[in-house]
PDB file of C-alpha atoms and ligand atoms in Angstrom:
ATOM      1  CA  PRO A   3     126.956 111.110  78.241  1.00  0.00           C
ATOM      2  CA  ARG A   4     126.832 110.602  74.493  1.00  0.00           C
ATOM      3  CA  ARG A   5     127.777 113.855  72.222  1.00  0.00           C
ATOM      4  CA  VAL A   6     125.275 115.907  70.433  1.00  0.00           C
ATOM      5  CA  ASN A   7     125.435 114.680  67.002  1.00  0.00           C
ATOM      6  CA  LEU A   8     123.962 116.327  63.904  1.00  0.00           C
ATOM      7  CA  GLN A   9     120.508 114.403  63.972  1.00  0.00           C
ATOM      8  CA  ASP A  10     119.796 115.636  67.474  1.00  0.00           C
ATOM      9  CA  LEU A  11     120.207 119.291  65.617  1.00  0.00           C
ATOM     10  CA  ARG A  12     118.015 118.356  63.078  1.00  0.00           C
ATOM     11  CA  LYS A  13     115.688 116.727  65.521  1.00  0.00           C
ATOM     12  CA  TRP A  14     115.681 119.648  67.592  1.00  0.00           C
ATOM     13  CA  LYS A  15     115.127 122.115  64.441  1.00  0.00           C
ATOM     14  CA  ARG A  16     112.097 120.107  63.624  1.00  0.00           C
ATOM     15  CA  GLU A  17     110.490 120.000  67.197  1.00  0.00           C
ATOM     16  CA  GLY A  18     111.122 123.649  67.932  1.00  0.00           C
ATOM     17  CA  ARG A  19     113.647 123.279  71.014  1.00  0.00           C
ATOM     18  CA  LYS A  20     115.991 125.669  70.732  1.00  0.00           C
ATOM     19  CA  ILE A  21     119.606 124.815  70.025  1.00  0.00           C
ATOM     20  CA  VAL A  22     122.311 126.635  72.886  1.00  0.00           C
ATOM     21  CA  MET A  23     125.527 127.411  71.922  1.00  0.00           C
ATOM     22  CA  MET A  24     128.853 129.215  73.214  1.00  0.00           C
ATOM     23  CA  THR A  25     132.547 129.495  72.622  1.00  0.00           C
ATOM     24  CA  ALA A  26     135.547 128.421  74.862  1.00  0.00           C
ATOM     25  CA  TYR A  27     139.038 128.263  73.651  1.00  0.00           C
ATOM     26  CA  ASP A  28     140.522 126.818  76.579  1.00  0.00           C
ATOM     27  CA  TYR A  29     139.906 122.847  79.218  1.00  0.00           C
ATOM     28  CA  PRO A  30     138.326 125.248  82.356  1.00  0.00           C
ATOM     29  CA  SER A  31     135.566 127.106  79.722  1.00  0.00           C
ATOM     30  CA  ALA A  32     134.893 123.647  78.060  1.00  0.00           C
ATOM     31  CA  VAL A  33     134.159 121.826  81.636  1.00  0.00           C
ATOM     32  CA  HIS A  34     132.057 124.676  82.132  1.00  0.00           C
ATOM     33  CA  ALA A  35     129.826 124.231  78.735  1.00  0.00           C
ATOM     34  CA  ASP A  36     129.318 120.686  79.458  1.00  0.00           C
ATOM     35  CA  LEU A  37     128.405 121.064  83.266  1.00  0.00           C
ATOM     36  CA  SER A  38     125.969 123.623  81.854  1.00  0.00           C
ATOM     37  CA  GLU A  39     124.778 121.397  79.134  1.00  0.00           C
ATOM     38  CA  MET A  40     125.697 123.246  76.278  1.00  0.00           C
ATOM     39  CA  ASP A  41     124.640 121.715  72.842  1.00  0.00           C
ATOM     40  CA  VAL A  42     126.944 122.893  70.700  1.00  0.00           C
ATOM     41  CA  VAL A  43     130.637 124.346  71.986  1.00  0.00           C
ATOM     42  CA  LEU A  44     132.665 126.973  69.308  1.00  0.00           C
ATOM     43  CA  VAL A  45     136.437 127.173  69.695  1.00  0.00           C
ATOM     44  CA  GLY A  46     135.997 130.647  67.703  1.00  0.00           C
ATOM     45  CA  ASP A  47     138.352 132.918  66.457  1.00  0.00           C
ATOM     46  CA  SER A  48     137.214 135.537  68.750  1.00  0.00           C
ATOM     47  CA  VAL A  49     139.974 133.740  70.675  1.00  0.00           C
ATOM     48  CA  ALA A  50     141.966 136.464  69.062  1.00  0.00           C
ATOM     49  CA  MET A  51     140.424 138.786  70.565  1.00  0.00           C
ATOM     50  CA  VAL A  52     139.010 137.799  74.000  1.00  0.00           C
ATOM     51  CA  THR A  53     142.394 135.583  75.161  1.00  0.00           C
ATOM     52  CA  LEU A  54     145.218 137.151  73.086  1.00  0.00           C
ATOM     53  CA  GLY A  55     143.571 140.531  73.206  1.00  0.00           C
ATOM     54  CA  HIS A  56     144.093 141.367  69.296  1.00  0.00           C
ATOM     55  CA  ASP A  57     141.884 143.947  67.585  1.00  0.00           C
ATOM     56  CA  THR A  58     140.059 141.452  65.014  1.00  0.00           C
ATOM     57  CA  THR A  59     140.276 137.621  64.636  1.00  0.00           C
ATOM     58  CA  GLN A  60     142.355 137.768  61.933  1.00  0.00           C
ATOM     59  CA  LYS A  61     145.778 137.097  63.047  1.00  0.00           C
ATOM     60  CA  VAL A  62     145.243 133.342  64.557  1.00  0.00           C
ATOM     61  CA  THR A  63     146.648 130.645  62.299  1.00  0.00           C
ATOM     62  CA  ILE A  64     145.582 127.165  62.036  1.00  0.00           C
ATOM     63  CA  ASP A  65     147.886 126.085  64.488  1.00  0.00           C
ATOM     64  CA  ASP A  66     146.500 128.351  67.258  1.00  0.00           C
ATOM     65  CA  MET A  67     142.959 127.272  66.383  1.00  0.00           C
ATOM     66  CA  ILE A  68     144.300 123.782  66.469  1.00  0.00           C
ATOM     67  CA  TYR A  69     146.475 124.154  70.292  1.00  0.00           C
ATOM     68  CA  HIS A  70     142.802 125.589  71.576  1.00  0.00           C
ATOM     69  CA  CYS A  71     140.564 122.642  70.302  1.00  0.00           C
ATOM     70  CA  ARG A  72     142.562 120.571  71.956  1.00  0.00           C
ATOM     71  CA  ALA A  73     142.162 122.100  75.285  1.00  0.00           C
ATOM     72  CA  VAL A  74     138.513 122.409  74.391  1.00  0.00           C
ATOM     73  CA  VAL A  75     138.454 118.454  73.691  1.00  0.00           C
ATOM     74  CA  ASN A  76     139.879 117.447  76.850  1.00  0.00           C
ATOM     75  CA  GLY A  77     136.955 119.591  78.581  1.00  0.00           C
ATOM     76  CA  CYS A  78     133.808 118.946  76.677  1.00  0.00           C
ATOM     77  CA  LYS A  79     132.633 115.462  76.565  1.00  0.00           C
ATOM     78  CA  ARG A  80     128.929 116.373  75.876  1.00  0.00           C
ATOM     79  CA  ALA A  81     128.334 119.402  73.093  1.00  0.00           C
ATOM     80  CA  LEU A  82     128.947 119.206  69.886  1.00  0.00           C
ATOM     81  CA  ILE A  83     132.483 120.634  69.228  1.00  0.00           C
ATOM     82  CA  VAL A  84     132.958 123.511  66.090  1.00  0.00           C
ATOM     83  CA  GLY A  85     136.446 124.584  65.038  1.00  0.00           C
ATOM     84  CA  ASP A  86     136.216 127.841  63.050  1.00  0.00           C
ATOM     85  CA  LEU A  87     138.283 128.178  60.307  1.00  0.00           C
ATOM     86  CA  PRO A  88     140.685 130.882  61.010  1.00  0.00           C
ATOM     87  CA  PHE A  89     141.369 134.034  58.377  1.00  0.00           C
ATOM     88  CA  GLY A  90     143.179 133.049  55.541  1.00  0.00           C
ATOM     89  CA  SER A  91     142.990 129.295  56.155  1.00  0.00           C
ATOM     90  CA  TYR A  92     140.430 128.479  53.775  1.00  0.00           C
ATOM     91  CA  GLU A  93     139.775 131.823  51.195  1.00  0.00           C
ATOM     92  CA  ILE A  94     142.325 130.747  48.835  1.00  0.00           C
ATOM     93  CA  SER A  95     140.612 127.536  47.240  1.00  0.00           C
ATOM     94  CA  PRO A  96     138.604 124.378  48.102  1.00  0.00           C
ATOM     95  CA  PRO A  97     141.721 122.202  48.635  1.00  0.00           C
ATOM     96  CA  GLN A  98     143.234 124.706  50.597  1.00  0.00           C
ATOM     97  CA  ALA A  99     139.969 124.793  52.775  1.00  0.00           C
ATOM     98  CA  MET A 100     140.137 121.114  52.818  1.00  0.00           C
ATOM     99  CA  SER A 101     143.446 120.581  54.515  1.00  0.00           C
ATOM    100  CA  SER A 102     142.579 123.296  56.502  1.00  0.00           C
ATOM    101  CA  ALA A 103     139.740 121.273  57.467  1.00  0.00           C
ATOM    102  CA  TYR A 104     141.424 118.082  57.769  1.00  0.00           C
ATOM    103  CA  ARG A 105     143.872 119.693  60.029  1.00  0.00           C
ATOM    104  CA  LEU A 106     141.028 120.953  62.284  1.00  0.00           C
ATOM    105  CA  VAL A 107     139.298 117.257  62.692  1.00  0.00           C
ATOM    106  CA  LYS A 108     142.574 114.924  62.673  1.00  0.00           C
ATOM    107  CA  GLU A 109     144.799 117.313  64.896  1.00  0.00           C
ATOM    108  CA  GLY A 110     142.020 119.129  66.662  1.00  0.00           C
ATOM    109  CA  SER A 111     139.910 116.924  67.504  1.00  0.00           C
ATOM    110  CA  VAL A 112     136.597 118.241  66.265  1.00  0.00           C
ATOM    111  CA  ASP A 113     133.205 117.100  65.420  1.00  0.00           C
ATOM    112  CA  ALA A 114     132.764 119.784  62.611  1.00  0.00           C
ATOM    113  CA  VAL A 115     134.374 123.032  61.274  1.00  0.00           C
ATOM    114  CA  LYS A 116     132.787 126.489  60.552  1.00  0.00           C
ATOM    115  CA  LEU A 117     134.284 129.529  57.843  1.00  0.00           C
ATOM    116  CA  GLU A 118     132.643 132.548  57.117  1.00  0.00           C
ATOM    117  CA  GLY A 119     130.750 133.724  53.696  1.00  0.00           C
ATOM    118  CA  GLY A 120     127.873 133.322  51.682  1.00  0.00           C
ATOM    119  CA  ARG A 121     127.412 132.735  48.525  1.00  0.00           C
ATOM    120  CA  LYS A 122     130.818 132.742  47.517  1.00  0.00           C
ATOM    121  CA  MET A 123     132.040 129.803  49.916  1.00  0.00           C
ATOM    122  CA  ALA A 124     129.156 127.579  48.905  1.00  0.00           C
ATOM    123  CA  GLU A 125     131.457 125.746  46.644  1.00  0.00           C
ATOM    124  CA  THR A 126     133.902 125.115  49.380  1.00  0.00           C
ATOM    125  CA  VAL A 127     131.224 124.400  51.910  1.00  0.00           C
ATOM    126  CA  HIS A 128     130.063 121.573  49.049  1.00  0.00           C
ATOM    127  CA  ARG A 129     133.872 120.397  48.748  1.00  0.00           C
ATOM    128  CA  ILE A 130     134.743 120.113  52.342  1.00  0.00           C
ATOM    129  CA  VAL A 131     131.534 118.237  53.220  1.00  0.00           C
ATOM    130  CA  GLN A 132     131.940 115.493  50.243  1.00  0.00           C
ATOM    131  CA  GLY A 133     135.310 115.280  51.954  1.00  0.00           C
ATOM    132  CA  GLY A 134     133.313 114.168  55.024  1.00  0.00           C
ATOM    133  CA  ILE A 135     133.587 116.921  57.267  1.00  0.00           C
ATOM    134  CA  ALA A 136     130.308 118.481  58.670  1.00  0.00           C
ATOM    135  CA  VAL A 137     130.417 122.923  58.086  1.00  0.00           C
ATOM    136  CA  MET A 138     128.706 125.087  60.016  1.00  0.00           C
ATOM    137  CA  GLY A 139     128.155 128.487  57.759  1.00  0.00           C
ATOM    138  CA  HIS A 140     128.739 132.527  59.099  1.00  0.00           C
ATOM    139  CA  ILE A 141     126.979 135.191  57.437  1.00  0.00           C
ATOM    140  CA  GLY A 142     125.830 138.589  58.185  1.00  0.00           C
ATOM    141  CA  LEU A 143     128.759 140.377  60.591  1.00  0.00           C
ATOM    142  CA  THR A 144     131.816 138.046  59.420  1.00  0.00           C
ATOM    143  CA  PRO A 145     134.448 139.581  61.442  1.00  0.00           C
ATOM    144  CA  GLY A 146     137.403 138.193  59.604  1.00  0.00           C
ATOM    145  CA  SER A 147     136.575 140.586  56.729  1.00  0.00           C
ATOM    146  CA  VAL A 148     136.531 143.542  58.931  1.00  0.00           C
ATOM    147  CA  SER A 149     139.566 145.129  57.148  1.00  0.00           C
ATOM    148  CA  ALA A 150     137.873 145.004  54.340  1.00  0.00           C
ATOM    149  CA  ILE A 151     134.576 146.287  55.620  1.00  0.00           C
ATOM    150  CA  GLY A 152     136.598 149.043  57.170  1.00  0.00           C
ATOM    151  CA  GLY A 153     135.456 148.185  60.597  1.00  0.00           C
ATOM    152  CA  PHE A 154     132.440 145.752  62.676  1.00  0.00           C
ATOM    153  CA  ARG A 155     129.004 146.769  61.761  1.00  0.00           C
ATOM    154  CA  SER A 156     125.763 145.479  61.355  1.00  0.00           C
ATOM    155  CA  PHE A 157     124.575 143.610  58.025  1.00  0.00           C
ATOM    156  CA  GLY A 158     121.157 143.525  56.001  1.00  0.00           C
ATOM    157  CA  ARG A 159     119.553 146.913  56.744  1.00  0.00           C
ATOM    158  CA  ASN A 160     118.808 147.332  54.132  1.00  0.00           C
ATOM    159  CA  SER A 161     116.847 145.222  50.990  1.00  0.00           C
ATOM    160  CA  LYS A 162     119.954 144.918  49.325  1.00  0.00           C
ATOM    161  CA  GLU A 163     122.313 143.597  51.968  1.00  0.00           C
ATOM    162  CA  ALA A 164     119.168 141.676  53.531  1.00  0.00           C
ATOM    163  CA  ILE A 165     118.445 140.022  50.181  1.00  0.00           C
ATOM    164  CA  GLU A 166     122.361 139.515  49.831  1.00  0.00           C
ATOM    165  CA  ILE A 167     122.602 137.103  53.142  1.00  0.00           C
ATOM    166  CA  PHE A 168     119.221 135.396  51.858  1.00  0.00           C
ATOM    167  CA  GLN A 169     120.559 134.229  49.260  1.00  0.00           C
ATOM    168  CA  GLY A 170     123.895 133.540  51.106  1.00  0.00           C
ATOM    169  CA  ALA A 171     122.121 131.281  53.494  1.00  0.00           C
ATOM    170  CA  LEU A 172     120.150 129.597  51.001  1.00  0.00           C
ATOM    171  CA  ALA A 173     123.539 128.379  49.119  1.00  0.00           C
ATOM    172  CA  LEU A 174     125.136 127.734  52.118  1.00  0.00           C
ATOM    173  CA  GLU A 175     121.656 125.180  52.481  1.00  0.00           C
ATOM    174  CA  GLU A 176     122.094 123.900  49.084  1.00  0.00           C
ATOM    175  CA  ALA A 177     126.141 123.469  49.967  1.00  0.00           C
ATOM    176  CA  GLY A 178     125.741 121.145  52.230  1.00  0.00           C
ATOM    177  CA  ALA A 179     126.374 123.263  55.643  1.00  0.00           C
ATOM    178  CA  PHE A 180     124.324 121.586  58.754  1.00  0.00           C
ATOM    179  CA  ALA A 181     123.433 125.294  60.344  1.00  0.00           C
ATOM    180  CA  VAL A 182     124.405 128.604  60.032  1.00  0.00           C
ATOM    181  CA  VAL A 183     125.614 131.364  62.348  1.00  0.00           C
ATOM    182  CA  LEU A 184     123.785 134.597  61.765  1.00  0.00           C
ATOM    183  CA  GLU A 185     125.560 137.755  63.233  1.00  0.00           C
ATOM    184  CA  CYS A 186     124.677 141.357  63.965  1.00  0.00           C
ATOM    185  CA  ILE A 187     121.745 141.533  61.446  1.00  0.00           C
ATOM    186  CA  PRO A 188     117.805 142.720  62.153  1.00  0.00           C
ATOM    187  CA  HIS A 189     115.667 140.355  63.879  1.00  0.00           C
ATOM    188  CA  LEU A 190     112.853 140.470  61.413  1.00  0.00           C
ATOM    189  CA  VAL A 191     115.446 139.466  58.926  1.00  0.00           C
ATOM    190  CA  ALA A 192     116.874 136.317  60.814  1.00  0.00           C
ATOM    191  CA  LYS A 193     113.373 134.861  61.333  1.00  0.00           C
ATOM    192  CA  HIS A 194     112.489 135.459  57.503  1.00  0.00           C
ATOM    193  CA  ILE A 195     115.867 133.418  56.563  1.00  0.00           C
ATOM    194  CA  THR A 196     114.674 130.848  59.587  1.00  0.00           C
ATOM    195  CA  GLU A 197     111.205 130.108  58.328  1.00  0.00           C
ATOM    196  CA  CYS A 198     112.753 129.768  54.592  1.00  0.00           C
ATOM    197  CA  LEU A 199     116.002 127.306  55.414  1.00  0.00           C
ATOM    198  CA  SER A 200     115.696 123.457  56.745  1.00  0.00           C
ATOM    199  CA  ILE A 201     118.621 123.683  58.428  1.00  0.00           C
ATOM    200  CA  PRO A 202     119.226 125.485  61.818  1.00  0.00           C
ATOM    201  CA  THR A 203     119.671 129.080  62.174  1.00  0.00           C
ATOM    202  CA  ILE A 204     121.944 130.120  65.383  1.00  0.00           C
ATOM    203  CA  GLY A 205     121.652 133.968  66.268  1.00  0.00           C
ATOM    204  CA  ILE A 206     123.922 136.507  67.451  1.00  0.00           C
ATOM    205  CA  GLY A 207     122.779 139.600  67.326  1.00  0.00           C
ATOM    206  CA  ALA A 208     119.984 138.435  64.908  1.00  0.00           C
ATOM    207  CA  GLY A 209     117.126 138.430  67.708  1.00  0.00           C
ATOM    208  CA  LYS A 210     115.043 136.017  69.083  1.00  0.00           C
ATOM    209  CA  TYR A 211     113.656 134.278  65.984  1.00  0.00           C
ATOM    210  CA  THR A 212     116.614 131.635  65.173  1.00  0.00           C
ATOM    211  CA  SER A 213     117.101 128.277  65.863  1.00  0.00           C
ATOM    212  CA  GLY A 214     119.383 128.696  68.701  1.00  0.00           C
ATOM    213  CA  GLN A 215     121.574 131.403  70.131  1.00  0.00           C
ATOM    214  CA  VAL A 216     125.459 131.700  70.471  1.00  0.00           C
ATOM    215  CA  LEU A 217     127.276 133.878  72.513  1.00  0.00           C
ATOM    216  CA  VAL A 218     131.205 134.667  73.261  1.00  0.00           C
ATOM    217  CA  TYR A 219     132.006 133.207  76.791  1.00  0.00           C
ATOM    218  CA  HIS A 220     134.017 136.585  77.771  1.00  0.00           C
ATOM    219  CA  ASP A 221     131.347 138.111  76.740  1.00  0.00           C
ATOM    220  CA  MET A 222     128.602 136.615  78.358  1.00  0.00           C
ATOM    221  CA  ILE A 223     129.730 136.244  81.794  1.00  0.00           C
ATOM    222  CA  GLY A 224     131.658 139.690  82.308  1.00  0.00           C
ATOM    223  CA  MET A 225     135.409 138.146  82.224  1.00  0.00           C
ATOM    224  CA  LEU A 226     136.709 141.657  79.995  1.00  0.00           C
ATOM    225  CA  GLN A 227     135.975 144.448  82.998  1.00  0.00           C
ATOM    226  CA  HIS A 228     139.160 145.356  83.639  1.00  0.00           C
ATOM    227  CA  PRO A 229     139.148 149.038  85.260  1.00  0.00           C
ATOM    228  CA  HIS A 230     141.120 151.315  83.333  1.00  0.00           C
ATOM    229  CA  HIS A 231     141.504 149.088  79.845  1.00  0.00           C
ATOM    230  CA  ALA A 232     137.731 147.640  79.674  1.00  0.00           C
ATOM    231  CA  LYS A 233     137.756 146.201  76.416  1.00  0.00           C
ATOM    232  CA  VAL A 234     133.669 146.984  75.061  1.00  0.00           C
ATOM    233  CA  THR A 235     131.501 144.043  75.286  1.00  0.00           C
ATOM    234  CA  PRO A 236     128.769 144.162  72.202  1.00  0.00           C
ATOM    235  CA  LYS A 237     125.487 145.400  72.485  1.00  0.00           C
ATOM    236  CA  PHE A 238     123.348 142.517  71.704  1.00  0.00           C
ATOM    237  CA  CYS A 239     125.399 140.431  74.520  1.00  0.00           C
ATOM    238  CA  LYS A 240     123.804 140.096  78.221  1.00  0.00           C
ATOM    239  CA  LYS A 241     126.157 139.739  80.511  1.00  0.00           C
ATOM    240  CA  TYR A 242     125.296 137.363  82.956  1.00  0.00           C
ATOM    241  CA  ALA A 243     127.877 137.583  85.471  1.00  0.00           C
ATOM    242  CA  GLN A 244     130.108 140.257  86.269  1.00  0.00           C
ATOM    243  CA  VAL A 245     133.303 137.305  86.335  1.00  0.00           C
ATOM    244  CA  GLY A 246     136.001 140.397  86.012  1.00  0.00           C
ATOM    245  CA  GLU A 247     135.288 141.934  89.026  1.00  0.00           C
ATOM    246  CA  ALA A 248     135.313 139.059  90.878  1.00  0.00           C
ATOM    247  CA  ILE A 249     138.893 137.837  89.832  1.00  0.00           C
ATOM    248  CA  GLN A 250     139.851 141.778  90.602  1.00  0.00           C
ATOM    249  CA  GLU A 251     138.373 141.746  93.766  1.00  0.00           C
ATOM    250  CA  ALA A 252     140.779 138.036  94.421  1.00  0.00           C
ATOM    251  CA  LEU A 253     143.496 139.484  93.161  1.00  0.00           C
ATOM    252  CA  GLU A 254     143.675 142.391  95.327  1.00  0.00           C
ATOM    253  CA  ASN A 255     142.955 140.274  98.442  1.00  0.00           C
ATOM    254  CA  TYR A 256     145.789 138.376  97.421  1.00  0.00           C
ATOM    255  CA  ARG A 257     148.260 141.223  97.158  1.00  0.00           C
ATOM    256  CA  ASP A 258     146.859 143.220 100.166  1.00  0.00           C
ATOM    257  CA  GLU A 259     147.349 140.378 102.348  1.00  0.00           C
ATOM    258  CA  VAL A 260     150.635 139.322 101.397  1.00  0.00           C
ATOM    259  CA  LEU A 261     151.716 142.553 102.317  1.00  0.00           C
ATOM    260  CA  GLN A 262     150.252 142.148 105.538  1.00  0.00           C
ATOM    261  CA  GLY A 263     151.967 139.307 106.424  1.00  0.00           C
ATOM    262  CA  LYS A 264     148.596 137.928 106.562  1.00  0.00           C
ATOM    263  CA  PHE A 265     148.695 134.812 103.694  1.00  0.00           C
ATOM    264  CA  PRO A 266     149.842 132.108 104.045  1.00  0.00           C
ATOM    265  CA  ASN A 267     148.940 131.842 107.594  1.00  0.00           C
ATOM    266  CA  GLU A 268     148.799 128.537 109.581  1.00  0.00           C
ATOM    267  CA  THR A 269     145.901 126.626 107.457  1.00  0.00           C
ATOM    268  CA  TYR A 270     148.191 127.530 104.442  1.00  0.00           C
ATOM    269  CA  SER A 271     151.133 126.716 105.923  1.00  0.00           C
ATOM    270  CA  PRO A 272     150.945 122.327 105.662  1.00  0.00           C
ATOM    271  CA  TYR A 273     154.255 121.002 105.506  1.00  0.00           C
ATOM    272  CA  HIS A 274     155.896 120.272 109.056  1.00  0.00           C
ATOM    273  CA  ILE A 275     159.399 119.006 110.062  1.00  0.00           C
ATOM    274  CA  SER A 276     159.857 117.420 113.816  1.00  0.00           C
ATOM    275  CA  GLU A 277     161.675 118.968 115.958  1.00  0.00           C
ATOM    276  CA  GLU A 278     164.128 116.347 116.053  1.00  0.00           C
ATOM    277  CA  GLU A 279     165.051 117.030 112.245  1.00  0.00           C
ATOM    278  CA  TYR A 280     165.086 120.503 112.659  1.00  0.00           C
ATOM    279  CA  GLU A 281     167.400 120.180 115.682  1.00  0.00           C
ATOM    280  CA  LYS A 282     169.769 118.471 112.725  1.00  0.00           C
ATOM    281  CA  PHE A 283     169.028 120.991 110.583  1.00  0.00           C
ATOM    282  CA  VAL A 284     169.878 123.652 112.280  1.00  0.00           C
TER     283      VAL A 284
HETATM  284  O1  KIV B  22     134.600 133.362  66.408  1.00  0.00           O
HETATM  285  C1  KIV B  22     133.691 133.607  67.200  1.00  0.00           C
HETATM  286  O2  KIV B  22     133.293 133.745  68.669  1.00  0.00           O
HETATM  287  C2  KIV B  22     132.279 133.015  66.316  1.00  0.00           C
HETATM  288  C3  KIV B  22     130.959 133.452  66.880  1.00  0.00           C
HETATM  289  C4  KIV B  22     130.438 134.576  67.737  1.00  0.00           C
HETATM  290  C5  KIV B  22     129.709 132.843  66.079  1.00  0.00           C
HETATM  291  O3  KIV B  22     132.375 132.786  65.295  1.00  0.00           O
HETATM  292 NA1   NA B  23     134.236 132.904  64.326  1.00  0.00          NA
END
């Protein structure tokens, strides 16, 4: 199948056809994304939290992101693949952002990059796009800034913040971003922004009026459900499966069967030696 491109996204936005996006971080999740015909796959810096167990997204490096992007590209042939520029790889200057973006495209083989921030990042977005790389914006809750924010929280619940987000969205569109993620904002604020932009909005915790939706893979499949130290799944995230429970059951069954001598039975002992060879051996 042909890979989804920016023209498809523009067409879908025009037609009111929703855009479906999810994150993936490795080969198996990328294959699942493709099999379920996701439009856009994001190699998110959320990899820091859901696969590496960090408390924030701040700890991943551009090299970590490249490593994960390459695995996703191996599994994903249909979706447009977007790679997150991690915290610290783009904020210092537009040239810093451009060289990080080039690395993610050349070494990570992604189709586009994403970075966090509104008006203050517009110039950087413009420069990366001028440099030939498609950029997705990300405003509202921007997890990379968690230490300055003082924790994870929603944004845009007062008019001052809502206006700030709105102006950020306009600035990103003006700068040439092809889409913008709206994270953890009131659905009415997301609706107004979506109506005022010509590029698609992709919501997460932003209600149903955005042009598309994105969810984090581990959260949506209920992967992080370890009995005694469960990570909290955000309250906006619907769990479409309880994969964590299925994994736990499998591992416990394996352990029990080994301890009881039930595994491996004859079915799983497939290599045979002839009697004659065995006699010579012993
Ligand atoms: O890193 C990530 O998973 C993201 C999505 C939540 C949009 O940025
Ligand atoms: Na991210």
